Amino acid sequence: MLLDSRTITWMGMGAAMLFSMLGILVARGRHTCPGFYSWTAGNLCVSISLLFLGLRGFIPDSISILFGNPLSIVASCLILDGIRRFRGKTRLPWPALAAAVLALAIFCYYRFAVDDLNARVAVMSMFLGVFGLIAAREFFAAVRPGSRLSLSFTATMLALF
């Protein structure tokens, strides 16, 4: 039996959407930690991005590409913003936002000016990988004795992402 990438995408979208909805319910019901709203919004963006990725072939490629990939960039920025808020820092610094805009501009160039799928994959992989490592580094810096296991686990998952 072959592993179907569309099924994996739909399952990831379902899991991310479930966590997004649970996050919204938790945020409405009680006081949460700093950065929780950014994480919830980031999870929501990830789930919608995976929805567009899973719908490729059913909807026009230009729609799935133009909405799915920018949402994954926004999700990375929101998750990093949530981690910085959790640590008590200010919002994202301007170089991070500039990197997001630059990645999106390069991505659009390789979609509309020069239609090169490999270059688009490389740009998105590089951006998401670098932002994942930066997020993991920020989280590792937040590890304290009372919450060592949970913060270390989250930071490790971000690094593996």
PDB file of C-alpha atoms in Angstrom:
ATOM      1  CA  MET A   1       0.000   0.000   0.000  1.00  0.00           C
ATOM      2  CA  LEU A   2       1.381   3.378  -1.038  1.00  0.00           C
ATOM      3  CA  LEU A   3       1.485   6.373   1.251  1.00  0.00           C
ATOM      4  CA  ASP A   4      -0.746   9.116  -0.154  1.00  0.00           C
ATOM      5  CA  SER A   5       0.622  12.631   0.372  1.00  0.00           C
ATOM      6  CA  ARG A   6      -2.847  14.173  -0.014  1.00  0.00           C
ATOM      7  CA  THR A   7      -4.138  12.043   2.876  1.00  0.00           C
ATOM      8  CA  ILE A   8      -1.196  13.099   5.041  1.00  0.00           C
ATOM      9  CA  THR A   9      -1.911  16.739   4.189  1.00  0.00           C
ATOM     10  CA  TRP A  10      -5.590  16.385   5.079  1.00  0.00           C
ATOM     11  CA  MET A  11      -4.741  14.677   8.375  1.00  0.00           C
ATOM     12  CA  GLY A  12      -2.258  17.436   9.241  1.00  0.00           C
ATOM     13  CA  MET A  13      -4.878  20.034   8.371  1.00  0.00           C
ATOM     14  CA  GLY A  14      -7.434  18.297  10.570  1.00  0.00           C
ATOM     15  CA  ALA A  15      -5.046  18.097  13.523  1.00  0.00           C
ATOM     16  CA  ALA A  16      -3.975  21.734  13.163  1.00  0.00           C
ATOM     17  CA  MET A  17      -7.609  22.839  12.855  1.00  0.00           C
ATOM     18  CA  LEU A  18      -8.531  20.853  15.968  1.00  0.00           C
ATOM     19  CA  PHE A  19      -5.758  22.528  17.967  1.00  0.00           C
ATOM     20  CA  SER A  20      -6.816  25.911  16.592  1.00  0.00           C
ATOM     21  CA  MET A  21     -10.407  25.422  17.694  1.00  0.00           C
ATOM     22  CA  LEU A  22      -9.323  24.150  21.117  1.00  0.00           C
ATOM     23  CA  GLY A  23      -7.009  27.153  21.434  1.00  0.00           C
ATOM     24  CA  ILE A  24      -9.862  29.526  20.642  1.00  0.00           C
ATOM     25  CA  LEU A  25     -12.053  27.843  23.267  1.00  0.00           C
ATOM     26  CA  VAL A  26      -9.298  28.011  25.889  1.00  0.00           C
ATOM     27  CA  ALA A  27      -8.536  31.659  25.081  1.00  0.00           C
ATOM     28  CA  ARG A  28     -12.201  32.625  25.437  1.00  0.00           C
ATOM     29  CA  GLY A  29     -12.663  30.820  28.727  1.00  0.00           C
ATOM     30  CA  ARG A  30      -9.745  31.934  30.854  1.00  0.00           C
ATOM     31  CA  HIS A  31      -6.565  33.948  31.099  1.00  0.00           C
ATOM     32  CA  THR A  32      -3.734  32.389  29.119  1.00  0.00           C
ATOM     33  CA  CYS A  33       0.010  32.900  28.931  1.00  0.00           C
ATOM     34  CA  PRO A  34       1.514  35.692  26.826  1.00  0.00           C
ATOM     35  CA  GLY A  35       1.804  34.667  23.190  1.00  0.00           C
ATOM     36  CA  PHE A  36      -1.089  32.208  23.305  1.00  0.00           C
ATOM     37  CA  TYR A  37      -3.205  34.245  20.892  1.00  0.00           C
ATOM     38  CA  SER A  38      -0.358  34.412  18.366  1.00  0.00           C
ATOM     39  CA  TRP A  39       0.163  30.641  18.608  1.00  0.00           C
ATOM     40  CA  THR A  40      -3.537  30.022  18.096  1.00  0.00           C
ATOM     41  CA  ALA A  41      -3.641  32.334  15.078  1.00  0.00           C
ATOM     42  CA  GLY A  42      -0.496  30.643  13.733  1.00  0.00           C
ATOM     43  CA  ASN A  43      -2.099  27.200  14.073  1.00  0.00           C
ATOM     44  CA  LEU A  44      -5.185  28.475  12.287  1.00  0.00           C
ATOM     45  CA  CYS A  45      -3.023  29.802   9.434  1.00  0.00           C
ATOM     46  CA  VAL A  46      -1.198  26.453   9.221  1.00  0.00           C
ATOM     47  CA  SER A  47      -4.469  24.535   8.999  1.00  0.00           C
ATOM     48  CA  ILE A  48      -5.857  26.796   6.274  1.00  0.00           C
ATOM     49  CA  SER A  49      -2.535  26.614   4.418  1.00  0.00           C
ATOM     50  CA  LEU A  50      -2.666  22.812   4.527  1.00  0.00           C
ATOM     51  CA  LEU A  51      -6.271  22.961   3.329  1.00  0.00           C
ATOM     52  CA  PHE A  52      -5.172  24.879   0.226  1.00  0.00           C
ATOM     53  CA  LEU A  53      -2.296  22.444  -0.266  1.00  0.00           C
ATOM     54  CA  GLY A  54      -4.688  19.488  -0.007  1.00  0.00           C
ATOM     55  CA  LEU A  55      -7.096  21.076  -2.480  1.00  0.00           C
ATOM     56  CA  ARG A  56      -4.448  21.296  -5.213  1.00  0.00           C
ATOM     57  CA  GLY A  57      -5.823  19.610  -8.254  1.00  0.00           C
ATOM     58  CA  PHE A  58      -9.409  20.378  -7.237  1.00  0.00           C
ATOM     59  CA  ILE A  59      -9.025  24.155  -7.321  1.00  0.00           C
ATOM     60  CA  PRO A  60      -6.816  26.151  -9.718  1.00  0.00           C
ATOM     61  CA  ASP A  61      -3.117  26.048  -8.844  1.00  0.00           C
ATOM     62  CA  SER A  62      -2.849  29.824  -8.810  1.00  0.00           C
ATOM     63  CA  ILE A  63      -5.436  30.017  -6.006  1.00  0.00           C
ATOM     64  CA  SER A  64      -3.911  27.254  -3.902  1.00  0.00           C
ATOM     65  CA  ILE A  65      -0.401  28.630  -4.411  1.00  0.00           C
ATOM     66  CA  LEU A  66      -1.295  32.285  -3.818  1.00  0.00           C
ATOM     67  CA  PHE A  67      -3.201  31.588  -0.608  1.00  0.00           C
ATOM     68  CA  GLY A  68      -1.500  28.498   0.817  1.00  0.00           C
ATOM     69  CA  ASN A  69       2.141  29.548   0.742  1.00  0.00           C
ATOM     70  CA  PRO A  70       1.710  33.095   2.097  1.00  0.00           C
ATOM     71  CA  LEU A  71      -0.389  31.659   4.924  1.00  0.00           C
ATOM     72  CA  SER A  72       2.475  29.331   5.864  1.00  0.00           C
ATOM     73  CA  ILE A  73       4.812  32.344   5.962  1.00  0.00           C
ATOM     74  CA  VAL A  74       2.332  34.250   8.150  1.00  0.00           C
ATOM     75  CA  ALA A  75       1.971  31.186  10.401  1.00  0.00           C
ATOM     76  CA  SER A  76       5.741  31.022  10.931  1.00  0.00           C
ATOM     77  CA  CYS A  77       5.844  34.705  11.830  1.00  0.00           C
ATOM     78  CA  LEU A  78       2.915  34.360  14.240  1.00  0.00           C
ATOM     79  CA  ILE A  79       4.430  31.365  16.018  1.00  0.00           C
ATOM     80  CA  LEU A  80       7.769  33.145  16.386  1.00  0.00           C
ATOM     81  CA  ASP A  81       5.920  36.246  17.616  1.00  0.00           C
ATOM     82  CA  GLY A  82       4.097  34.119  20.200  1.00  0.00           C
ATOM     83  CA  ILE A  83       7.358  32.643  21.449  1.00  0.00           C
ATOM     84  CA  ARG A  84       8.900  36.097  21.799  1.00  0.00           C
ATOM     85  CA  ARG A  85       5.853  37.341  23.718  1.00  0.00           C
ATOM     86  CA  PHE A  86       5.991  34.243  25.935  1.00  0.00           C
ATOM     87  CA  ARG A  87       9.575  35.161  26.801  1.00  0.00           C
ATOM     88  CA  GLY A  88       8.548  38.751  27.569  1.00  0.00           C
ATOM     89  CA  LYS A  89      10.168  40.258  24.508  1.00  0.00           C
ATOM     90  CA  THR A  90       8.624  42.705  22.093  1.00  0.00           C
ATOM     91  CA  ARG A  91       7.073  41.830  18.760  1.00  0.00           C
ATOM     92  CA  LEU A  92       9.066  40.466  15.852  1.00  0.00           C
ATOM     93  CA  PRO A  93      12.064  42.565  14.865  1.00  0.00           C
ATOM     94  CA  TRP A  94      12.003  44.202  11.460  1.00  0.00           C
ATOM     95  CA  PRO A  95      14.607  41.819   9.915  1.00  0.00           C
ATOM     96  CA  ALA A  96      12.238  38.894  10.483  1.00  0.00           C
ATOM     97  CA  LEU A  97       9.400  40.723   8.787  1.00  0.00           C
ATOM     98  CA  ALA A  98      11.723  41.800   5.970  1.00  0.00           C
ATOM     99  CA  ALA A  99      12.792  38.171   5.492  1.00  0.00           C
ATOM    100  CA  ALA A 100       9.141  37.132   5.248  1.00  0.00           C
ATOM    101  CA  VAL A 101       8.397  39.792   2.631  1.00  0.00           C
ATOM    102  CA  LEU A 102      11.572  38.919   0.709  1.00  0.00           C
ATOM    103  CA  ALA A 103      10.740  35.201   0.725  1.00  0.00           C
ATOM    104  CA  LEU A 104       7.246  35.949  -0.544  1.00  0.00           C
ATOM    105  CA  ALA A 105       8.608  38.242  -3.272  1.00  0.00           C
ATOM    106  CA  ILE A 106      11.128  35.624  -4.433  1.00  0.00           C
ATOM    107  CA  PHE A 107       8.412  32.976  -4.314  1.00  0.00           C
ATOM    108  CA  CYS A 108       6.100  35.108  -6.484  1.00  0.00           C
ATOM    109  CA  TYR A 109       8.955  35.766  -8.921  1.00  0.00           C
ATOM    110  CA  TYR A 110       9.506  32.025  -9.380  1.00  0.00           C
ATOM    111  CA  ARG A 111       5.771  31.529  -9.826  1.00  0.00           C
ATOM    112  CA  PHE A 112       4.855  34.311 -12.235  1.00  0.00           C
ATOM    113  CA  ALA A 113       8.034  35.525 -13.962  1.00  0.00           C
ATOM    114  CA  VAL A 114       9.903  32.222 -14.160  1.00  0.00           C
ATOM    115  CA  ASP A 115       7.681  29.219 -13.440  1.00  0.00           C
ATOM    116  CA  ASP A 116      10.214  27.086 -11.552  1.00  0.00           C
ATOM    117  CA  LEU A 117       8.755  24.631  -9.041  1.00  0.00           C
ATOM    118  CA  ASN A 118      12.148  23.571  -7.643  1.00  0.00           C
ATOM    119  CA  ALA A 119      13.086  27.173  -6.870  1.00  0.00           C
ATOM    120  CA  ARG A 120       9.735  27.754  -5.119  1.00  0.00           C
ATOM    121  CA  VAL A 121      10.211  24.623  -3.030  1.00  0.00           C
ATOM    122  CA  ALA A 122      13.748  25.714  -2.142  1.00  0.00           C
ATOM    123  CA  VAL A 123      12.618  29.227  -1.137  1.00  0.00           C
ATOM    124  CA  MET A 124       9.766  27.989   1.055  1.00  0.00           C
ATOM    125  CA  SER A 125      11.851  25.202   2.601  1.00  0.00           C
ATOM    126  CA  MET A 126      14.665  27.602   3.403  1.00  0.00           C
ATOM    127  CA  PHE A 127      12.331  30.182   4.948  1.00  0.00           C
ATOM    128  CA  LEU A 128      10.317  27.685   6.993  1.00  0.00           C
ATOM    129  CA  GLY A 129      13.445  25.831   8.098  1.00  0.00           C
ATOM    130  CA  VAL A 130      15.284  28.955   9.224  1.00  0.00           C
ATOM    131  CA  PHE A 131      12.234  30.316  11.044  1.00  0.00           C
ATOM    132  CA  GLY A 132      11.714  26.920  12.708  1.00  0.00           C
ATOM    133  CA  LEU A 133      15.299  26.905  13.966  1.00  0.00           C
ATOM    134  CA  ILE A 134      15.032  30.494  15.193  1.00  0.00           C
ATOM    135  CA  ALA A 135      11.805  29.602  17.009  1.00  0.00           C
ATOM    136  CA  ALA A 136      13.446  26.540  18.583  1.00  0.00           C
ATOM    137  CA  ARG A 137      16.400  28.649  19.753  1.00  0.00           C
ATOM    138  CA  GLU A 138      14.018  31.198  21.298  1.00  0.00           C
ATOM    139  CA  PHE A 139      12.144  28.404  23.079  1.00  0.00           C
ATOM    140  CA  PHE A 140      15.327  26.719  24.348  1.00  0.00           C
ATOM    141  CA  ALA A 141      16.286  30.070  25.899  1.00  0.00           C
ATOM    142  CA  ALA A 142      12.951  30.072  27.770  1.00  0.00           C
ATOM    143  CA  VAL A 143      13.549  26.711  29.505  1.00  0.00           C
ATOM    144  CA  ARG A 144      13.303  27.088  33.278  1.00  0.00           C
ATOM    145  CA  PRO A 145      13.645  24.453  36.004  1.00  0.00           C
ATOM    146  CA  GLY A 146       9.906  24.231  36.727  1.00  0.00           C
ATOM    147  CA  SER A 147       8.882  23.628  33.126  1.00  0.00           C
ATOM    148  CA  ARG A 148      11.952  21.957  31.670  1.00  0.00           C
ATOM    149  CA  LEU A 149      10.190  18.927  30.143  1.00  0.00           C
ATOM    150  CA  SER A 150       7.365  20.707  28.344  1.00  0.00           C
ATOM    151  CA  LEU A 151       9.454  23.609  27.012  1.00  0.00           C
ATOM    152  CA  SER A 152      12.304  21.306  25.945  1.00  0.00           C
ATOM    153  CA  PHE A 153       9.864  19.027  24.144  1.00  0.00           C
ATOM    154  CA  THR A 154       8.255  21.968  22.310  1.00  0.00           C
ATOM    155  CA  ALA A 155      11.614  23.437  21.350  1.00  0.00           C
ATOM    156  CA  THR A 156      12.801  20.045  20.091  1.00  0.00           C
ATOM    157  CA  MET A 157       9.671  19.654  17.953  1.00  0.00           C
ATOM    158  CA  LEU A 158      10.233  23.115  16.464  1.00  0.00           C
ATOM    159  CA  ALA A 159      13.846  22.213  15.691  1.00  0.00           C
ATOM    160  CA  LEU A 160      12.767  18.951  14.021  1.00  0.00           C
ATOM    161  CA  PHE A 161      10.178  20.832  11.979  1.00  0.00           C
TER     162      PHE A 161
END
